[in-house]
CSV table of N, CA and C in Angstrom, one decimal:
chain,number,residue,atom,x,y,z
A,1,UNK,N,-53.8,-42.4,-65.3
A,1,UNK,CA,-54.8,-43.0,-64.5
A,1,UNK,C,-56.2,-42.4,-64.9
A,2,UNK,N,-56.3,-41.2,-65.4
A,2,UNK,CA,-57.5,-40.6,-65.8
A,2,UNK,C,-58.1,-41.2,-67.1
A,3,UNK,N,-57.3,-42.0,-67.8
A,3,UNK,CA,-57.7,-42.5,-69.1
A,3,UNK,C,-58.2,-44.0,-69.0
A,4,UNK,N,-58.8,-44.4,-67.9
A,4,UNK,CA,-59.3,-45.7,-67.7
A,4,UNK,C,-60.5,-45.9,-68.6
A,5,UNK,N,-60.5,-47.0,-69.4
A,5,UNK,CA,-61.5,-47.3,-70.3
A,5,UNK,C,-61.9,-48.8,-70.1
A,6,UNK,N,-63.1,-49.1,-70.4
A,6,UNK,CA,-63.5,-50.5,-70.2
A,6,UNK,C,-63.4,-51.3,-71.5
A,7,UNK,N,-63.4,-50.7,-72.7
A,7,UNK,CA,-63.4,-51.4,-73.9
A,7,UNK,C,-64.8,-51.7,-74.4
A,8,UNK,N,-65.8,-51.3,-73.6
A,8,UNK,CA,-67.2,-51.5,-73.9
A,8,UNK,C,-68.0,-50.5,-73.1
A,9,UNK,N,-69.2,-50.3,-73.5
A,9,UNK,CA,-70.1,-49.4,-72.7
A,9,UNK,C,-70.8,-50.2,-71.6
A,10,UNK,N,-70.5,-49.9,-70.4
A,10,UNK,CA,-71.2,-50.6,-69.3
A,10,UNK,C,-72.7,-50.6,-69.4
A,11,UNK,N,-73.3,-51.7,-69.0
A,11,UNK,CA,-74.7,-51.8,-69.1
A,11,UNK,C,-75.4,-51.5,-67.8
A,12,UNK,N,-76.4,-50.7,-67.8
A,12,UNK,CA,-77.2,-50.5,-66.6
A,12,UNK,C,-77.9,-51.8,-66.2
A,13,UNK,N,-77.9,-52.2,-64.9
A,13,UNK,CA,-78.6,-53.4,-64.6
A,13,UNK,C,-80.1,-53.5,-64.9
A,14,UNK,N,-80.7,-52.3,-65.0
A,14,UNK,CA,-82.1,-52.3,-65.4
A,14,UNK,C,-82.3,-52.9,-66.8
A,15,UNK,N,-81.4,-52.8,-67.7
A,15,UNK,CA,-81.5,-53.4,-69.0
A,15,UNK,C,-81.5,-54.9,-68.9
A,16,UNK,N,-80.6,-55.4,-68.1
A,16,UNK,CA,-80.5,-56.9,-67.9
A,16,UNK,C,-81.8,-57.4,-67.2
A,17,UNK,N,-82.3,-56.7,-66.2
A,17,UNK,CA,-83.5,-57.1,-65.5
A,17,UNK,C,-84.7,-57.0,-66.4
A,18,UNK,N,-84.8,-56.0,-67.3
A,18,UNK,CA,-85.9,-55.8,-68.2
A,18,UNK,C,-85.9,-57.0,-69.2
A,19,UNK,N,-84.8,-57.4,-69.7
A,19,UNK,CA,-84.7,-58.5,-70.6
A,19,UNK,C,-85.1,-59.8,-69.9
A,20,UNK,N,-84.7,-60.0,-68.7
A,20,UNK,CA,-85.1,-61.2,-67.9
A,20,UNK,C,-86.6,-61.2,-67.7
A,21,UNK,N,-87.2,-60.1,-67.3
A,21,UNK,CA,-88.6,-60.0,-67.1
A,21,UNK,C,-89.4,-60.3,-68.4
A,22,UNK,N,-89.0,-59.7,-69.5
A,22,UNK,CA,-89.6,-60.0,-70.7
A,22,UNK,C,-89.5,-61.4,-71.2
A,23,UNK,N,-88.3,-62.0,-71.0
A,23,UNK,CA,-88.1,-63.4,-71.3
A,23,UNK,C,-89.0,-64.3,-70.5
A,24,UNK,N,-89.2,-64.0,-69.3
A,24,UNK,CA,-90.1,-64.8,-68.4
A,24,UNK,C,-91.6,-64.5,-68.6
A,25,UNK,N,-91.8,-63.5,-69.4
A,25,UNK,CA,-93.2,-63.0,-69.7
A,25,UNK,C,-93.9,-62.6,-68.4
A,26,UNK,N,-93.2,-61.9,-67.5
A,26,UNK,CA,-93.8,-61.4,-66.3
A,26,UNK,C,-94.3,-60.0,-66.5
A,27,UNK,N,-95.3,-59.7,-65.8
A,27,UNK,CA,-95.9,-58.3,-65.8
A,27,UNK,C,-95.1,-57.5,-64.8
A,28,UNK,N,-94.7,-56.3,-65.2
A,28,UNK,CA,-94.0,-55.4,-64.3
A,28,UNK,C,-94.9,-55.1,-63.1
A,29,UNK,N,-96.1,-54.9,-63.3
A,29,UNK,CA,-97.0,-54.6,-62.1
A,29,UNK,C,-97.1,-55.8,-61.2
A,30,UNK,N,-97.2,-57.0,-61.7
A,30,UNK,CA,-97.2,-58.2,-60.9
A,30,UNK,C,-95.9,-58.3,-60.1
A,31,UNK,N,-94.8,-58.1,-60.8
A,31,UNK,CA,-93.5,-58.3,-60.1
A,31,UNK,C,-93.3,-57.2,-59.0
A,32,UNK,N,-93.7,-56.0,-59.4
A,32,UNK,CA,-93.6,-54.9,-58.4
A,32,UNK,C,-94.4,-55.2,-57.1
A,33,UNK,N,-95.6,-55.7,-57.3
A,33,UNK,CA,-96.4,-56.1,-56.2
A,33,UNK,C,-95.8,-57.2,-55.4
A,34,UNK,N,-95.3,-58.2,-56.1
A,34,UNK,CA,-94.6,-59.4,-55.4
A,34,UNK,C,-93.4,-58.9,-54.6
A,35,UNK,N,-92.7,-57.9,-55.1
A,35,UNK,CA,-91.5,-57.5,-54.4
A,35,UNK,C,-91.8,-56.4,-53.4
A,36,UNK,N,-93.0,-55.9,-53.3
A,36,UNK,CA,-93.4,-54.9,-52.3
A,36,UNK,C,-92.8,-53.5,-52.7
A,37,UNK,N,-92.7,-53.3,-54.0
A,37,UNK,CA,-92.1,-52.0,-54.5
A,37,UNK,C,-93.2,-51.4,-55.4
A,38,UNK,N,-93.1,-50.1,-55.5
A,38,UNK,CA,-94.1,-49.4,-56.4
A,38,UNK,C,-93.8,-49.7,-57.8
A,39,UNK,N,-94.8,-49.7,-58.7
A,39,UNK,CA,-94.6,-49.9,-60.1
A,39,UNK,C,-93.7,-48.9,-60.7
A,40,UNK,N,-93.8,-47.6,-60.2
A,40,UNK,CA,-93.0,-46.5,-60.7
A,40,UNK,C,-91.5,-46.8,-60.5
A,41,UNK,N,-91.2,-47.2,-59.2
A,41,UNK,CA,-89.8,-47.5,-58.9
A,41,UNK,C,-89.2,-48.6,-59.8
A,42,UNK,N,-90.0,-49.7,-59.9
A,42,UNK,CA,-89.6,-50.8,-60.8
A,42,UNK,C,-89.4,-50.3,-62.2
A,43,UNK,N,-90.3,-49.6,-62.7
A,43,UNK,CA,-90.3,-49.1,-64.1
A,43,UNK,C,-89.1,-48.2,-64.3
A,44,UNK,N,-88.8,-47.3,-63.3
A,44,UNK,CA,-87.7,-46.4,-63.4
A,44,UNK,C,-86.4,-47.2,-63.4
A,45,UNK,N,-86.2,-48.2,-62.7
A,45,UNK,CA,-85.0,-49.1,-62.7
A,45,UNK,C,-84.9,-49.8,-64.0
A,46,UNK,N,-86.0,-50.4,-64.5
A,46,UNK,CA,-85.9,-51.1,-65.8
A,46,UNK,C,-85.6,-50.2,-67.0
A,47,UNK,N,-86.0,-48.9,-66.9
A,47,UNK,CA,-85.8,-47.9,-67.9
A,47,UNK,C,-84.6,-47.0,-67.7
A,48,UNK,N,-83.7,-47.5,-66.7
A,48,UNK,CA,-82.4,-46.8,-66.5
A,48,UNK,C,-82.5,-45.4,-66.0
A,49,UNK,N,-83.6,-45.1,-65.3
A,49,UNK,CA,-83.8,-43.8,-64.7
A,49,UNK,C,-83.5,-43.8,-63.2
A,50,UNK,N,-83.2,-44.9,-62.7
A,50,UNK,CA,-83.0,-45.1,-61.2
A,50,UNK,C,-81.9,-46.2,-61.1
A,51,UNK,N,-81.0,-46.0,-60.1
A,51,UNK,CA,-80.0,-47.0,-59.9
A,51,UNK,C,-80.5,-48.2,-59.1
A,52,UNK,N,-79.8,-49.3,-59.2
A,52,UNK,CA,-80.2,-50.5,-58.4
A,52,UNK,C,-79.3,-50.3,-57.1
A,53,UNK,N,-80.0,-50.3,-56.0
A,53,UNK,CA,-79.3,-50.2,-54.7
A,53,UNK,C,-79.1,-51.6,-54.2
A,54,UNK,N,-78.3,-51.7,-53.1
A,54,UNK,CA,-78.1,-53.0,-52.5
A,54,UNK,C,-79.3,-53.7,-52.1
A,55,UNK,N,-80.3,-53.0,-51.5
A,55,UNK,CA,-81.5,-53.6,-51.1
A,55,UNK,C,-82.4,-54.1,-52.3
A,56,UNK,N,-82.4,-53.2,-53.3
A,56,UNK,CA,-83.2,-53.6,-54.5
A,56,UNK,C,-82.6,-54.8,-55.2
A,57,UNK,N,-81.2,-54.8,-55.2
A,57,UNK,CA,-80.5,-56.0,-55.9
A,57,UNK,C,-80.9,-57.3,-55.1
A,58,UNK,N,-80.9,-57.2,-53.8
A,58,UNK,CA,-81.3,-58.4,-53.0
A,58,UNK,C,-82.7,-58.8,-53.3
A,59,UNK,N,-83.6,-57.8,-53.5
A,59,UNK,CA,-85.0,-58.1,-53.8
A,59,UNK,C,-85.1,-58.8,-55.1
A,60,UNK,N,-84.4,-58.3,-56.1
A,60,UNK,CA,-84.4,-58.9,-57.5
A,60,UNK,C,-83.9,-60.3,-57.4
A,61,UNK,N,-82.8,-60.5,-56.6
A,61,UNK,CA,-82.3,-61.9,-56.4
A,61,UNK,C,-83.3,-62.8,-55.8
A,62,UNK,N,-84.1,-62.3,-54.8
A,62,UNK,CA,-85.1,-63.2,-54.2
A,62,UNK,C,-86.2,-63.5,-55.2
A,63,UNK,N,-86.6,-62.5,-56.0
A,63,UNK,CA,-87.7,-62.6,-56.9
A,63,UNK,C,-87.4,-63.4,-58.2
A,64,UNK,N,-86.2,-63.1,-58.8
A,64,UNK,CA,-85.8,-63.6,-60.1
A,64,UNK,C,-84.6,-64.6,-60.1
A,65,UNK,N,-84.0,-64.7,-58.9
A,65,UNK,CA,-82.8,-65.6,-58.8
A,65,UNK,C,-81.6,-65.1,-59.7
A,66,UNK,N,-81.6,-63.7,-59.9
A,66,UNK,CA,-80.5,-63.1,-60.5
A,66,UNK,C,-79.5,-62.6,-59.4
A,67,UNK,N,-78.3,-63.0,-59.4
A,67,UNK,CA,-77.3,-62.7,-58.3
A,67,UNK,C,-77.2,-61.2,-58.1
A,68,UNK,N,-77.5,-60.8,-56.8
A,68,UNK,CA,-77.4,-59.4,-56.4
A,68,UNK,C,-76.1,-58.8,-56.6
A,69,UNK,N,-75.0,-59.6,-56.3
A,69,UNK,CA,-73.7,-59.0,-56.5
A,69,UNK,C,-73.4,-58.7,-58.0
A,70,UNK,N,-73.9,-59.5,-58.9
A,70,UNK,CA,-73.8,-59.2,-60.3
A,70,UNK,C,-74.5,-57.9,-60.7
A,71,UNK,N,-75.6,-57.6,-60.1
A,71,UNK,CA,-76.4,-56.4,-60.4
A,71,UNK,C,-75.6,-55.2,-59.8
A,72,UNK,N,-75.1,-55.4,-58.6
A,72,UNK,CA,-74.3,-54.3,-58.0
A,72,UNK,C,-73.1,-54.0,-58.8
A,73,UNK,N,-72.4,-55.0,-59.3
A,73,UNK,CA,-71.2,-54.8,-60.1
A,73,UNK,C,-71.5,-54.1,-61.4
A,74,UNK,N,-72.6,-54.4,-62.0
A,74,UNK,CA,-73.0,-53.7,-63.2
A,74,UNK,C,-73.3,-52.2,-62.9
A,75,UNK,N,-74.0,-52.0,-61.8
A,75,UNK,CA,-74.3,-50.6,-61.4
A,75,UNK,C,-73.1,-49.8,-61.1
A,76,UNK,N,-72.1,-50.4,-60.5
A,76,UNK,CA,-70.9,-49.7,-60.2
A,76,UNK,C,-70.1,-49.3,-61.5
A,77,UNK,N,-70.0,-50.2,-62.4
A,77,UNK,CA,-69.4,-50.0,-63.7
A,77,UNK,C,-70.1,-48.9,-64.5
A,78,UNK,N,-71.5,-48.9,-64.4
A,78,UNK,CA,-72.3,-48.0,-65.1
A,78,UNK,C,-72.1,-46.6,-64.5
A,79,UNK,N,-72.1,-46.5,-63.1
A,79,UNK,CA,-71.9,-45.3,-62.4
A,79,UNK,C,-70.5,-44.6,-62.7
A,80,UNK,N,-69.5,-45.5,-62.7
A,80,UNK,CA,-68.1,-45.0,-63.0
A,80,UNK,C,-68.0,-44.4,-64.4
A,81,UNK,N,-68.6,-45.1,-65.4
A,81,UNK,CA,-68.6,-44.7,-66.8
A,81,UNK,C,-69.4,-43.3,-66.9
A,82,UNK,N,-70.5,-43.2,-66.2
A,82,UNK,CA,-71.3,-42.0,-66.3
A,82,UNK,C,-70.5,-40.8,-65.7
A,83,UNK,N,-69.9,-41.1,-64.6
A,83,UNK,CA,-69.1,-40.0,-63.9
A,83,UNK,C,-67.9,-39.6,-64.8
A,84,UNK,N,-67.3,-40.5,-65.5
A,84,UNK,CA,-66.1,-40.2,-66.3
A,84,UNK,C,-66.5,-39.4,-67.6
A,85,UNK,N,-67.8,-39.6,-68.0
A,85,UNK,CA,-68.2,-38.8,-69.2
A,85,UNK,C,-68.8,-37.4,-68.8
A,86,UNK,N,-68.9,-37.1,-67.6
A,86,UNK,CA,-69.4,-35.8,-67.1
A,86,UNK,C,-68.2,-34.8,-67.3
A,87,UNK,N,-68.3,-33.9,-68.2
A,87,UNK,CA,-67.2,-32.9,-68.5
A,87,UNK,C,-67.0,-32.0,-67.4
A,88,UNK,N,-68.0,-31.6,-66.7
A,88,UNK,CA,-67.8,-30.7,-65.5
A,88,UNK,C,-67.0,-31.4,-64.4
A,89,UNK,N,-67.4,-32.6,-64.2
A,89,UNK,CA,-66.7,-33.4,-63.1
A,89,UNK,C,-65.3,-33.7,-63.6
A,90,UNK,N,-65.1,-34.0,-64.9
A,90,UNK,CA,-63.7,-34.2,-65.4
A,90,UNK,C,-62.8,-33.0,-65.2
A,91,UNK,N,-63.4,-31.8,-65.4
A,91,UNK,CA,-62.6,-30.6,-65.1
A,91,UNK,C,-62.2,-30.5,-63.7
A,92,UNK,N,-63.2,-30.8,-62.8
A,92,UNK,CA,-62.9,-30.8,-61.4
A,92,UNK,C,-61.8,-31.8,-61.0
A,93,UNK,N,-61.8,-33.0,-61.6
A,93,UNK,CA,-60.8,-34.0,-61.3
A,93,UNK,C,-59.4,-33.5,-61.8
A,94,UNK,N,-59.4,-32.9,-62.9
A,94,UNK,CA,-58.2,-32.4,-63.5
A,94,UNK,C,-57.6,-31.3,-62.5
A,95,UNK,N,-58.4,-30.5,-62.0
A,95,UNK,CA,-58.0,-29.5,-61.0
A,95,UNK,C,-57.4,-30.2,-59.8
A,96,UNK,N,-58.1,-31.2,-59.3
A,96,UNK,CA,-57.6,-31.9,-58.1
A,96,UNK,C,-56.2,-32.6,-58.4
A,97,UNK,N,-56.1,-33.1,-59.6
A,97,UNK,CA,-54.8,-33.8,-60.0
A,97,UNK,C,-53.7,-32.7,-60.0
A,98,UNK,N,-54.0,-31.6,-60.5
A,98,UNK,CA,-53.1,-30.5,-60.7
A,98,UNK,C,-52.6,-30.1,-59.3
A,99,UNK,N,-53.5,-29.9,-58.3
A,99,UNK,CA,-53.0,-29.6,-56.9
A,99,UNK,C,-52.3,-30.7,-56.3
A,100,UNK,N,-52.7,-32.0,-56.5
A,100,UNK,CA,-52.1,-33.1,-55.9
A,100,UNK,C,-50.6,-33.3,-56.5
A,101,UNK,N,-50.4,-32.9,-57.7
A,101,UNK,CA,-49.0,-33.0,-58.3
A,101,UNK,C,-48.1,-32.0,-57.6
A,102,UNK,N,-48.6,-31.0,-57.0
A,102,UNK,CA,-47.7,-30.0,-56.3
A,102,UNK,C,-47.3,-30.5,-54.9
A,103,UNK,N,-48.2,-31.3,-54.3
A,103,UNK,CA,-47.9,-31.8,-53.0
A,103,UNK,C,-46.7,-32.6,-52.9
């Protein structure tokens, strides 16, 4: 069970949103203002430094017509992949499995 792999590297939803914004030739500042979000928060999401939350996904859906559930699904896959690559966390999970095997 600890060897779950996707067969691909999950994409941060910010990458998809950044491509969409560039394709539409939208200004990040203009979009941030339209969405009622700070430019820094928007830029952090687009540059994969901040996750897409449920509320921000719904805001992107309203502004860009990109399905919020798709953005959340991408974020979940990205989060799981990131957690699985964390060696310290992997060691912690191995310890939990070791104790669970004894129960």
